Short mmCIF file of C-alpha atoms and ligand atoms in Angstrom, two decimals:
data_model
loop_
_atom_site.label_atom_id
_atom_site.label_comp_id
_atom_site.label_asym_id
_atom_site.label_seq_id
_atom_site.Cartn_x
_atom_site.Cartn_y
_atom_site.Cartn_z
CA MET A 231 129.05 159.14 86.62
CA GLN A 232 125.31 158.46 86.85
CA ARG A 233 125.13 160.47 90.06
CA THR A 234 126.81 163.37 88.24
CA VAL A 235 124.15 163.24 85.53
CA ARG A 236 121.36 163.15 88.13
CA TRP A 237 122.88 166.11 89.96
CA ALA A 238 123.32 168.07 86.73
CA THR A 239 119.69 167.41 85.75
CA CYS A 240 118.42 168.57 89.15
CA ALA A 241 120.69 171.59 89.11
CA TYR A 242 119.47 172.56 85.67
CA GLN A 243 115.83 172.38 86.63
CA TYR A 244 116.54 174.65 89.58
CA HIS A 245 118.74 176.96 87.53
CA LYS A 246 116.08 177.42 84.83
CA ARG A 247 113.43 178.14 87.43
CA ARG A 248 115.70 180.72 89.08
CA VAL A 249 116.40 182.45 85.78
CA GLU A 250 112.67 182.65 85.06
CA GLU A 251 111.86 183.92 88.54
CA THR A 252 114.62 186.46 88.96
CA GLY A 253 115.42 187.42 85.38
CA SER A 254 119.11 187.33 86.22
CA TYR A 255 121.25 184.96 84.25
CA SER A 256 124.55 183.24 84.91
CA ALA A 257 126.02 180.36 82.95
CA LEU A 258 125.94 176.90 84.48
CA PHE A 259 128.27 174.29 82.99
CA PRO A 260 127.53 170.60 83.54
CA ILE A 261 130.62 168.50 84.26
CA VAL A 262 131.47 165.46 82.17
CA GLN A 263 132.77 162.71 84.46
CA GLY A 264 133.60 159.06 83.79
CA SER A 265 137.01 158.63 85.39
CA MET A 266 139.58 157.10 83.02
CA PHE A 267 137.02 155.13 80.98
CA ALA A 268 136.38 156.56 77.53
CA ASP A 269 133.05 154.73 77.22
CA LEU A 270 131.76 156.30 80.46
CA ARG A 271 132.95 159.74 79.29
CA HIS A 272 131.03 159.22 76.06
CA ALA A 273 127.87 158.14 77.87
CA CYS A 274 128.12 161.02 80.33
CA ALA A 275 128.66 163.60 77.60
CA ALA A 276 125.73 162.23 75.59
CA GLU A 277 123.37 162.59 78.55
CA LEU A 278 124.60 166.06 79.52
CA LEU A 279 124.28 167.33 75.95
CA GLU A 280 120.53 167.02 76.35
CA LEU A 281 120.70 169.88 78.84
CA ASP A 282 121.74 172.18 75.97
CA ALA A 283 124.10 174.06 78.31
CA PRO A 284 125.98 177.24 77.35
CA GLY A 285 129.29 175.44 78.00
CA TYR A 286 130.65 172.16 79.27
CA ALA A 287 133.26 171.22 81.84
CA ILE A 288 135.45 168.12 81.79
CA GLY A 289 136.10 167.08 85.37
CA GLY A 290 138.02 164.50 87.34
CA LEU A 291 141.21 164.92 85.33
CA SER A 292 143.48 166.46 87.88
CA VAL A 293 143.27 163.96 90.68
CA GLY A 294 146.74 162.43 90.65
CA GLU A 295 146.54 160.34 87.49
CA PRO A 296 149.47 160.44 85.02
CA ARG A 297 149.29 163.51 82.82
CA SER A 298 149.24 161.38 79.68
CA LEU A 299 146.01 159.75 80.86
CA SER A 300 144.48 163.14 81.62
CA LEU A 301 145.28 164.27 78.09
CA GLU A 302 143.97 161.01 76.65
CA MET A 303 140.62 161.41 78.43
CA THR A 304 140.41 165.04 77.33
CA GLU A 305 141.02 163.91 73.78
CA ALA A 306 138.24 161.34 74.13
CA THR A 307 135.78 163.85 75.59
CA ALA A 308 136.31 167.28 74.03
CA PRO A 309 135.22 166.33 70.47
CA LEU A 310 131.85 165.15 71.86
CA LEU A 311 131.04 168.64 73.15
CA PRO A 312 129.52 171.46 71.05
CA ARG A 313 132.09 173.34 68.97
CA ASP A 314 130.32 176.65 69.42
CA ARG A 315 130.43 176.62 73.24
CA PRO A 316 133.28 176.82 75.73
CA ARG A 317 134.91 173.61 76.86
CA TYR A 318 136.48 173.86 80.25
CA VAL A 319 138.93 171.40 81.81
CA MET A 320 138.91 171.66 85.56
CA GLY A 321 142.04 171.86 87.67
CA VAL A 322 144.88 172.06 85.12
CA GLY A 323 147.72 172.73 84.71
CA MET A 324 151.41 173.59 84.50
CA PRO A 325 152.22 176.38 82.00
CA GLU A 326 153.70 173.92 79.49
CA GLU A 327 150.52 171.84 79.65
CA LEU A 328 148.16 174.65 78.62
CA PRO A 329 148.87 174.37 74.87
CA GLU A 330 148.46 170.58 75.10
CA TYR A 331 144.91 170.95 76.38
CA VAL A 332 144.15 173.65 73.84
CA ALA A 333 145.43 171.32 71.11
CA ARG A 334 142.77 168.84 72.25
CA GLY A 335 139.95 171.35 71.86
CA VAL A 336 139.89 172.98 75.30
CA ASP A 337 139.05 176.69 75.68
CA MET A 338 139.23 177.24 79.42
CA MET A 339 141.19 175.91 82.38
CA ASP A 340 141.52 176.80 86.01
CA CYS A 341 144.17 175.89 88.54
CA VAL A 342 145.64 176.77 91.92
CA LEU A 343 149.18 176.42 90.57
CA PRO A 344 149.99 180.03 89.67
CA SER A 345 149.00 181.32 93.10
CA ARG A 346 150.03 178.32 95.22
CA ASN A 347 153.44 178.05 93.57
CA ALA A 348 153.86 181.79 93.94
CA ARG A 349 153.30 181.58 97.68
CA ASN A 350 155.85 178.75 97.85
CA GLY A 351 158.48 180.84 96.07
CA CYS A 352 158.22 179.23 92.62
CA LEU A 353 157.94 181.76 89.81
CA PHE A 354 157.22 180.80 86.21
CA THR A 355 159.29 182.69 83.66
CA SER A 356 160.12 182.66 79.96
CA ASN A 357 163.41 181.01 80.95
CA GLY A 358 161.92 178.32 83.15
CA ARG A 359 161.17 178.33 86.82
CA VAL A 360 162.80 180.66 89.33
CA ILE A 361 163.02 179.16 92.82
CA ILE A 362 163.49 182.42 94.62
CA LYS A 363 165.00 181.06 97.83
CA GLN A 364 168.11 179.86 95.98
CA ALA A 365 171.28 181.65 97.05
CA ARG A 366 172.08 182.60 93.44
CA TYR A 367 169.37 185.28 93.60
CA ARG A 368 170.66 186.90 96.80
CA ASP A 369 172.34 189.82 95.03
CA ASP A 370 170.54 189.53 91.68
CA PRO A 371 169.42 193.03 90.61
CA GLY A 372 167.42 191.77 87.60
CA PRO A 373 163.66 191.32 87.38
CA VAL A 374 162.04 187.89 87.84
CA ASP A 375 161.46 187.69 84.09
CA PRO A 376 163.12 190.28 81.80
CA VAL A 377 160.36 189.95 79.18
CA CYS A 378 157.46 190.27 81.64
CA GLY A 379 155.59 193.56 81.91
CA CYS A 380 153.90 192.93 85.26
CA TYR A 381 154.15 195.35 88.16
CA THR A 382 156.43 193.00 90.09
CA CYS A 383 158.93 192.66 87.24
CA ARG A 384 158.83 196.37 86.43
CA THR A 385 159.41 197.37 90.04
CA TYR A 386 161.39 194.85 92.08
CA SER A 387 164.60 192.86 91.78
CA ARG A 388 165.01 189.15 92.35
CA ALA A 389 167.23 190.01 95.32
CA TYR A 390 164.50 192.08 96.96
CA LEU A 391 161.85 189.44 96.30
CA ARG A 392 164.15 186.78 97.74
CA HIS A 393 164.61 188.94 100.83
CA LEU A 394 160.83 189.25 101.23
CA PHE A 395 160.41 185.49 100.85
CA GLN A 396 163.17 184.64 103.33
CA ALA A 397 161.72 187.12 105.83
CA GLY A 398 158.27 185.51 105.58
CA GLU A 399 156.86 188.83 104.42
CA ILE A 400 153.30 188.55 103.08
CA LEU A 401 154.10 191.12 100.39
CA PHE A 402 156.12 188.40 98.68
CA ALA A 403 153.00 186.28 98.16
CA VAL A 404 151.17 189.25 96.66
CA LEU A 405 153.95 190.23 94.26
CA ALA A 406 154.77 186.66 93.25
CA THR A 407 151.09 185.82 92.62
CA LEU A 408 150.75 188.94 90.49
CA HIS A 409 153.66 187.83 88.35
CA ASN A 410 152.58 184.20 87.98
CA LEU A 411 149.03 185.17 87.01
CA LYS A 412 150.41 187.57 84.40
CA TYR A 413 152.62 184.78 83.10
CA TYR A 414 149.63 182.45 82.68
CA LEU A 415 147.51 185.16 81.05
CA ASP A 416 150.35 186.02 78.66
CA ARG A 417 150.69 182.37 77.79
CA MET A 418 146.98 182.08 76.95
CA ARG A 419 147.16 185.36 74.99
CA GLN A 420 150.01 183.92 72.90
CA ILE A 421 147.95 180.79 72.26
CA ARG A 422 144.91 182.82 71.15
CA GLN A 423 147.14 184.91 68.90
CA ALA A 424 148.69 181.80 67.34
CA ILE A 425 145.23 180.34 66.66
CA LEU A 426 144.01 183.58 65.08
CA LEU A 427 147.06 183.68 62.82
CA GLY A 428 146.67 180.03 61.88
CA ARG A 429 150.00 179.23 63.49
CA PHE A 430 148.95 177.16 66.48
CA ARG A 431 150.60 173.95 65.23
CA ALA A 432 153.94 175.75 65.00
CA TYR A 433 153.39 177.31 68.41
CA LEU A 434 152.71 173.87 69.87
CA ASP A 435 155.90 172.44 68.35
CA VAL A 436 157.99 175.22 69.85
CA ALA A 437 156.22 174.89 73.22
CA ARG A 438 156.89 171.15 73.27
CA SER A 439 160.56 171.48 72.39
CA SER A 440 161.13 174.18 75.00
CA ALA A 441 159.07 172.60 77.80
CA VAL A 442 161.10 172.71 81.00
CA GLU A 443 160.78 170.71 84.14
ZN1 ZN B 23 156.36 189.59 85.97
#
C-alpha cells in the first residue's frame, strides 16, 4: 500500500510537469489499495486525497477474493473519496454485480468479462445467459436477446451464431462481443436512468431478485 502511494506521488509529479510542458491534458486516477484491510484502505485513501486528483480508482478487488469481501472493501473505501469526482472500481464485474457496486457509490467499472465470455460462447441476455454451443440453439431462429437492439440481435439467429461458434469462425467473436458490450452499456444506462428518476433503490431490489447464475 505504501509503495502504491509512493508510485502515485511520483506519477503525479511527472504528470503535472508533462501537462505544463505540453499543454495537453489527460486525467490520471490514483489507485486506492490496501488489500482486504479497511484500515489500510482508509490510510491509503487519505494519502492519495492529497493529490487532489480528478478521479479515484479502487484497485485490488478482483483478484480471486469472495465477491462479498470485494463489496465490503468497496463500501469501506468509496465514501472516503470525493463525491464530485468519478470513483472507479477496477476489474469488475458480472452484469448482476454492476448495480451492487453502484449502490456502494461507484461510478465506473471495467472488465474483460463481456468480451472474454463472448469469445467463449457465453452471451448475457435479459433472460439470463445463453451458452451458444448448447444443442437447443441448433435450429433456433430467434435472436440472442429479443429485447436487444444491437446489430447482432437485429441481424442473426441463435442457430447461425451457434454454427459460427462451432465452426471456429472469428466472426462469432466479433458478433458476440458486440452484443455483450451492448448488454453491459444498456445495463449501465438503465442504472443511470433509475438514479435520475430517484428509483435506484427499487431498481436494485428487482436486480437482486432476478439475479441469475
Ligand atoms: Zn444483442
